Every structure is written in C-alpha cells, then in structure tokens.
Amino acid sequence: MLLTQRGDSVLGLVRNPDHVTELGHLGVTAEVAELEAADASRLADRLSGVDAAVFAAGAGPGSGAERKDTVDRGASVLLAEACQQAGIRRFVQVSSMGTRSPNPPDVDPVFGAYLDAKRAAEQDLRERDLDWTILRPGRLTDDPPTGRVMLGTEVARDAVTRADVAEVLAALLAERRTAGMALELVNGDVPVTEAVGAAVE
Ligand SMILES: NC(=O)c1ccc[n+]([C@@H]2O[C@H](COP(=O)([O-])OP(=O)(O)OC[C@H]3O[C@@H](n4cnc5c(N)ncnc54)[C@H](OP(=O)(O)O)[C@@H]3O)[C@@H](O)[C@H]2O)c1
C-alpha cells in the first residue's frame, strides 16, 4: 500500500491464490508464483516492465531445514536470476539479523539452517551484477508502525514491526545509493526517511 500510495505500480508474486484478491483491494496486481517450483527464464518473462524487485518470501515458522534452503536461499536465488535475465537491476533482499557473524555452537539446528540459507542467499546476490541492497531485520512483530528505527551496518539485536520494515523497504527501493550495502534494522528513535538518508551519508 505504501508503494501504490506514492504512485508506484506494483506486481505482487504470491503463492496462495487467496492473496490475489486481497492485494487487488490494495491496488496491487498480484500473480500466483510458486517460487520453489518456478523456472528463472519463465519468471523473467513475467517480470516484463518491472524496474525493481523486493525478495520478502520465507519458509516461515514451523518449517524444517529443507524449506529454509528451498525458500530462504533458493527462492531468492531464483528471483535474482530472473531479474538479471529480465534486465531488472534494482533488487532489495529481506535477509535476517544474525547473518553477520557465524552461528553460535549451541544454535538450534533449524534456526542454524535458516541463517545458513540467508547467508547463502546474500552471497549469491553479492556475486551478481545487480544494484542490490540487503536488509537484515531483527525479530518481526505485528505491532502497529512506529515510523522510527535504527538502521545501520551493525545494530544491537531487537525487534522491529513488519509495518516499519515495509516503510524501510519502500524507502530503500527509491534510494539507489544503498546499492552494495547490507543494513541491519530494529525499531529505534530515528524517523525512517532520516535513517535511510543517514545510511548513505
Ligand atoms: N519472522 C521474523 O522474526 C523474521 C526476522 C528476520 C527476517 N525475517 C524474514 O523476513 C521475511 C518475511 O518474514 P515473515 O515472518 O513476515 O514471513 P514468512 O512466514 O517468512 O513468509 C513470507 C511469505 O513467503 C511466502 N512463501 C513461502 N514459500 C513460498 C513459495 N514457495 N513461493 C512463494 N511464496 C512463498 C509465504 O506465502 P504463504 O502466505 O502462501 O505462506 C509468505 O507470504 C522473510 O524473508 C523472513 O525470513 C523474518
């Protein structure tokens, strides 16, 4: 909604067909795409006219190590490859806090697989000739937006609302000078626009 409100045309790729109508009500053109079973060149064909992409899919809670790999790594790699084939240079990837350092020895195995998948997705993106930005949020909550965050290459672990992540993603899409950066994000004291501006100073 943040994107359509500012006049962007948005194509949403969703797995669940029920979400097509829901997104339609927000002014978003939605198409069903099963990113664990898609082909990069066919996906590239569907991205005609798109000038920037956000990868925000995830295997989600309750999924095992295998789906961390097929979604959190594999689907990001697939979308990045499709973007490259379609000539879409701008790519913002939702990764996760915790990828900056190695997994602690006592990490839960599935959470460890999740962080490994996110690191591999980040590495894949770094090796591509794209204008990529990696966003690493802390623990996501469904609390109301605060509009205030802490954004930087290293920030202390904390939570951040999904709504605030969305606002940061919208701002990052429009701020190409963040290309080549990996930024951690939690809720904080700085208004989103100011925080994104400060990241490129
Ligand atoms: N939750 C956290 O605390 C946290 C913290 C840091 C980073 N993140 C990252 O932030 C992003 C959003 O996380 P979230 O917890 O809000 O959501 P999520 O449960 O990780 O999933 C986000 C979306 O991914 C979609 N998805 C799953 N498999 C798919 C597939 N094969 N093809 C297409 N779409 C697929 C899901 O579709 P369905 O609706 O059909 O299931 C869901 O709508 C993820 O990348 C996650 O890793 C999460």
Short mmCIF file of C-alpha atoms and ligand atoms in Angstrom, two decimals:
data_model
loop_
_atom_site.label_atom_id
_atom_site.label_comp_id
_atom_site.label_asym_id
_atom_site.label_seq_id
_atom_site.Cartn_x
_atom_site.Cartn_y
_atom_site.Cartn_z
CA MET A 1 0.00 0.00 0.00
CA LEU A 2 2.90 2.35 0.77
CA LEU A 3 4.09 1.85 -2.80
CA THR A 4 0.74 2.30 -4.52
CA GLN A 5 0.06 5.39 -2.37
CA ARG A 6 3.18 7.05 -3.70
CA GLY A 7 2.18 6.19 -7.28
CA ASP A 8 4.27 3.09 -7.96
CA SER A 9 2.72 0.27 -9.98
CA VAL A 10 3.18 -2.93 -8.00
CA LEU A 11 3.26 -6.56 -9.10
CA GLY A 12 2.99 -8.94 -6.14
CA LEU A 13 4.07 -12.56 -6.56
CA VAL A 14 2.14 -14.74 -4.11
CA ARG A 15 1.93 -18.47 -3.55
CA ASN A 16 -1.61 -18.57 -2.18
CA PRO A 17 -4.29 -17.66 -4.79
CA ASP A 18 -6.48 -16.25 -1.97
CA HIS A 19 -3.96 -13.42 -1.64
CA VAL A 20 -4.55 -12.22 -5.21
CA THR A 21 -7.90 -10.62 -4.35
CA GLU A 22 -6.59 -9.28 -1.05
CA LEU A 23 -3.72 -7.50 -2.83
CA GLY A 24 -6.08 -6.35 -5.58
CA HIS A 25 -8.01 -4.37 -2.95
CA LEU A 26 -4.74 -2.54 -2.17
CA GLY A 27 -4.20 -1.59 -5.82
CA VAL A 28 -1.59 -4.29 -6.37
CA THR A 29 -1.62 -6.55 -9.42
CA ALA A 30 -0.95 -9.98 -7.94
CA GLU A 31 0.02 -13.17 -9.69
CA VAL A 32 0.44 -16.66 -8.33
CA ALA A 33 4.05 -17.84 -8.32
CA GLU A 34 5.30 -20.93 -6.50
CA LEU A 35 8.92 -19.91 -6.05
CA GLU A 36 10.08 -23.38 -5.01
CA ALA A 37 8.97 -24.83 -8.34
CA ALA A 38 9.49 -21.98 -10.80
CA ASP A 39 11.85 -21.65 -13.71
CA ALA A 40 14.01 -18.50 -13.84
CA SER A 41 13.52 -17.78 -17.54
CA ARG A 42 9.75 -18.22 -17.35
CA LEU A 43 9.67 -15.99 -14.26
CA ALA A 44 11.81 -13.42 -16.13
CA ASP A 45 9.18 -13.34 -18.91
CA ARG A 46 6.53 -12.50 -16.30
CA LEU A 47 8.60 -9.58 -14.99
CA SER A 48 8.45 -7.58 -18.20
CA GLY A 49 8.09 -3.85 -17.42
CA VAL A 50 9.29 -4.23 -13.81
CA ASP A 51 12.14 -1.95 -12.73
CA ALA A 52 12.87 -3.12 -9.17
CA ALA A 53 12.27 -6.22 -7.04
CA VAL A 54 11.96 -6.99 -3.34
CA PHE A 55 12.51 -10.53 -2.10
CA ALA A 56 10.49 -10.97 1.10
CA ALA A 57 9.40 -14.63 0.98
CA GLY A 58 10.34 -17.01 3.75
CA ALA A 59 9.72 -20.61 4.72
CA GLY A 60 8.15 -19.31 7.92
CA PRO A 61 7.85 -20.72 11.43
CA GLY A 62 7.20 -24.45 11.70
CA SER A 63 9.11 -25.27 8.52
CA GLY A 64 12.15 -27.56 8.58
CA ALA A 65 15.72 -27.08 7.45
CA GLU A 66 14.93 -28.26 3.91
CA ARG A 67 12.44 -25.45 3.25
CA LYS A 68 14.81 -22.88 4.74
CA ASP A 69 17.07 -23.87 1.86
CA THR A 70 14.42 -24.07 -0.87
CA VAL A 71 12.71 -20.78 0.09
CA ASP A 72 15.08 -18.53 2.06
CA ARG A 73 18.03 -19.36 -0.21
CA GLY A 74 16.57 -20.99 -3.33
CA ALA A 75 13.67 -18.63 -3.99
CA SER A 76 15.88 -15.57 -3.52
CA VAL A 77 18.44 -17.00 -5.95
CA LEU A 78 15.64 -17.75 -8.42
CA LEU A 79 14.18 -14.23 -8.24
CA ALA A 80 17.63 -12.63 -8.53
CA GLU A 81 18.42 -14.79 -11.56
CA ALA A 82 15.05 -13.93 -13.14
CA CYS A 83 15.70 -10.22 -12.53
CA GLN A 84 19.12 -10.45 -14.13
CA GLN A 85 17.66 -12.22 -17.16
CA ALA A 86 14.90 -9.59 -17.39
CA GLY A 87 17.38 -6.69 -17.09
CA ILE A 88 15.96 -5.52 -13.72
CA ARG A 89 18.93 -4.06 -11.86
CA ARG A 90 17.43 -2.93 -8.54
CA PHE A 91 16.99 -5.75 -6.03
CA VAL A 92 16.26 -5.42 -2.31
CA GLN A 93 16.55 -8.65 -0.34
CA VAL A 94 14.98 -9.27 3.07
CA SER A 95 17.61 -11.28 4.94
CA SER A 96 17.88 -11.52 8.71
CA MET A 97 19.82 -10.21 11.63
CA GLY A 98 22.25 -12.93 12.76
CA THR A 99 23.88 -13.45 9.36
CA ARG A 100 26.76 -11.05 10.02
CA SER A 101 28.54 -13.49 12.33
CA PRO A 102 28.86 -17.31 12.30
CA ASN A 103 26.18 -19.36 14.06
CA PRO A 104 26.84 -19.91 17.77
CA PRO A 105 27.86 -23.53 18.53
CA ASP A 106 24.66 -24.17 20.51
CA VAL A 107 22.30 -22.79 17.83
CA ASP A 108 19.03 -24.63 17.29
CA PRO A 109 19.59 -26.78 14.15
CA VAL A 110 16.61 -25.43 12.21
CA PHE A 111 17.41 -21.82 13.13
CA GLY A 112 21.01 -22.51 12.14
CA ALA A 113 19.81 -23.85 8.76
CA TYR A 114 17.69 -20.69 8.37
CA LEU A 115 20.68 -18.41 8.99
CA ASP A 116 22.86 -20.54 6.66
CA ALA A 117 20.20 -20.20 3.93
CA LYS A 118 20.01 -16.43 4.42
CA ARG A 119 23.83 -16.15 4.29
CA ALA A 120 23.92 -18.21 1.08
CA ALA A 121 21.20 -16.00 -0.46
CA GLU A 122 23.16 -12.89 0.50
CA GLN A 123 26.35 -14.35 -1.01
CA ASP A 124 24.53 -15.22 -4.23
CA LEU A 125 23.32 -11.64 -4.51
CA ARG A 126 26.75 -10.14 -3.80
CA GLU A 127 28.15 -12.10 -6.76
CA ARG A 128 25.55 -10.74 -9.20
CA ASP A 129 25.85 -7.64 -11.33
CA LEU A 130 22.75 -6.06 -9.78
CA ASP A 131 22.12 -2.91 -7.74
CA TRP A 132 21.35 -4.93 -4.63
CA THR A 133 20.66 -3.89 -1.05
CA ILE A 134 20.40 -6.45 1.75
CA LEU A 135 18.10 -5.61 4.66
CA ARG A 136 18.58 -7.65 7.83
CA PRO A 137 15.66 -7.06 10.21
CA GLY A 138 15.57 -8.18 13.83
CA ARG A 139 12.65 -10.22 15.18
CA LEU A 140 9.45 -9.21 13.36
CA THR A 141 6.30 -8.21 15.25
CA ASP A 142 2.77 -7.35 14.15
CA ASP A 143 2.65 -4.28 16.42
CA PRO A 144 1.46 -1.00 14.89
CA PRO A 145 4.06 1.01 12.95
CA THR A 146 6.21 3.42 14.92
CA GLY A 147 7.87 5.15 11.96
CA ARG A 148 11.10 5.11 13.95
CA VAL A 149 14.00 2.75 13.51
CA MET A 150 17.66 2.09 14.00
CA LEU A 151 19.29 1.20 10.65
CA GLY A 152 22.97 0.54 10.13
CA THR A 153 25.66 -1.98 9.26
CA GLU A 154 25.79 -3.15 12.90
CA VAL A 155 22.93 -2.58 15.35
CA ALA A 156 22.11 -4.33 18.61
CA ARG A 157 19.60 -7.16 18.34
CA ASP A 158 15.99 -6.21 18.96
CA ALA A 159 12.56 -6.40 17.38
CA VAL A 160 11.00 -4.39 14.56
CA THR A 161 7.43 -4.19 13.37
CA ARG A 162 6.57 -5.65 9.96
CA ALA A 163 4.95 -2.30 9.12
CA ASP A 164 8.19 -0.43 9.83
CA VAL A 165 10.14 -2.95 7.75
CA ALA A 166 7.72 -2.24 4.89
CA GLU A 167 8.34 1.50 5.19
CA VAL A 168 12.10 0.97 5.17
CA LEU A 169 11.82 -1.33 2.13
CA ALA A 170 9.81 1.32 0.26
CA ALA A 171 12.43 3.96 1.12
CA LEU A 172 15.34 1.69 0.14
CA LEU A 173 13.77 0.92 -3.24
CA ALA A 174 13.91 4.62 -4.03
CA GLU A 175 17.43 5.13 -2.61
CA ARG A 176 19.80 3.51 -5.09
CA ARG A 177 22.81 4.85 -3.19
CA THR A 178 22.23 1.98 -0.73
CA ALA A 179 23.26 -0.44 -3.51
CA GLY A 180 26.06 -2.69 -2.25
CA MET A 181 25.07 -2.25 1.41
CA ALA A 182 23.88 -4.79 3.98
CA LEU A 183 21.88 -2.97 6.67
CA GLU A 184 20.54 -4.24 9.98
CA LEU A 185 17.19 -2.91 11.20
CA VAL A 186 15.37 -2.73 14.53
CA ASN A 187 12.92 -0.24 15.98
CA GLY A 188 14.58 2.85 17.39
CA ASP A 189 14.35 6.62 17.60
CA VAL A 190 15.12 7.80 14.07
CA PRO A 191 12.36 8.55 11.54
CA VAL A 192 12.59 6.12 8.60
CA THR A 193 13.43 8.69 5.90
CA GLU A 194 16.16 10.17 8.08
CA ALA A 195 17.57 6.71 8.91
CA VAL A 196 17.78 5.73 5.23
CA GLY A 197 19.34 9.11 4.38
CA ALA A 198 21.92 8.68 7.16
CA ALA A 199 22.85 5.22 5.82
CA VAL A 200 24.20 6.79 2.62
CA GLU A 201 25.92 9.85 4.13
N1 LIG B 1 9.79 -13.57 11.38
C1 LIG B 1 10.90 -12.97 11.81
O1 LIG B 1 11.08 -12.70 13.01
C2 LIG B 1 11.97 -12.58 10.80
C3 LIG B 1 13.14 -11.95 11.25
C4 LIG B 1 14.08 -11.51 10.31
C5 LIG B 1 13.85 -11.71 8.96
N2 LIG B 1 12.70 -12.34 8.55
C6 LIG B 1 12.50 -12.51 7.11
O2 LIG B 1 11.51 -11.56 6.71
C7 LIG B 1 10.74 -12.08 5.61
C8 LIG B 1 9.26 -12.05 5.97
O3 LIG B 1 9.10 -12.88 7.12
P1 LIG B 1 7.65 -13.21 7.72
O4 LIG B 1 7.92 -13.89 9.02
O5 LIG B 1 6.83 -11.98 7.67
O6 LIG B 1 7.02 -14.19 6.69
P2 LIG B 1 7.29 -15.72 6.31
O7 LIG B 1 6.40 -16.57 7.09
O8 LIG B 1 8.76 -15.99 6.39
O9 LIG B 1 6.80 -15.79 4.77
C9 LIG B 1 6.64 -14.69 3.94
C10 LIG B 1 5.88 -15.12 2.72
O10 LIG B 1 6.66 -16.05 1.95
C11 LIG B 1 5.72 -16.78 1.19
N3 LIG B 1 6.24 -18.05 0.65
C12 LIG B 1 6.65 -19.14 1.32
N4 LIG B 1 7.01 -20.11 0.45
C13 LIG B 1 6.82 -19.60 -0.80
C14 LIG B 1 6.99 -20.11 -2.10
N5 LIG B 1 7.45 -21.33 -2.31
N6 LIG B 1 6.67 -19.34 -3.17
C15 LIG B 1 6.18 -18.08 -2.98
N7 LIG B 1 6.00 -17.54 -1.76
C16 LIG B 1 6.32 -18.29 -0.68
C17 LIG B 1 4.61 -17.07 2.18
O11 LIG B 1 3.46 -17.38 1.45
P3 LIG B 1 2.15 -18.04 2.11
O12 LIG B 1 1.38 -16.86 2.66
O13 LIG B 1 1.48 -18.71 0.96
O14 LIG B 1 2.63 -18.99 3.16
C18 LIG B 1 4.53 -15.78 2.98
O15 LIG B 1 3.52 -14.94 2.49
C19 LIG B 1 11.29 -13.49 5.34
O16 LIG B 1 12.27 -13.42 4.33
C20 LIG B 1 11.94 -13.84 6.68
O17 LIG B 1 12.97 -14.81 6.55
C21 LIG B 1 11.76 -12.77 9.42
#
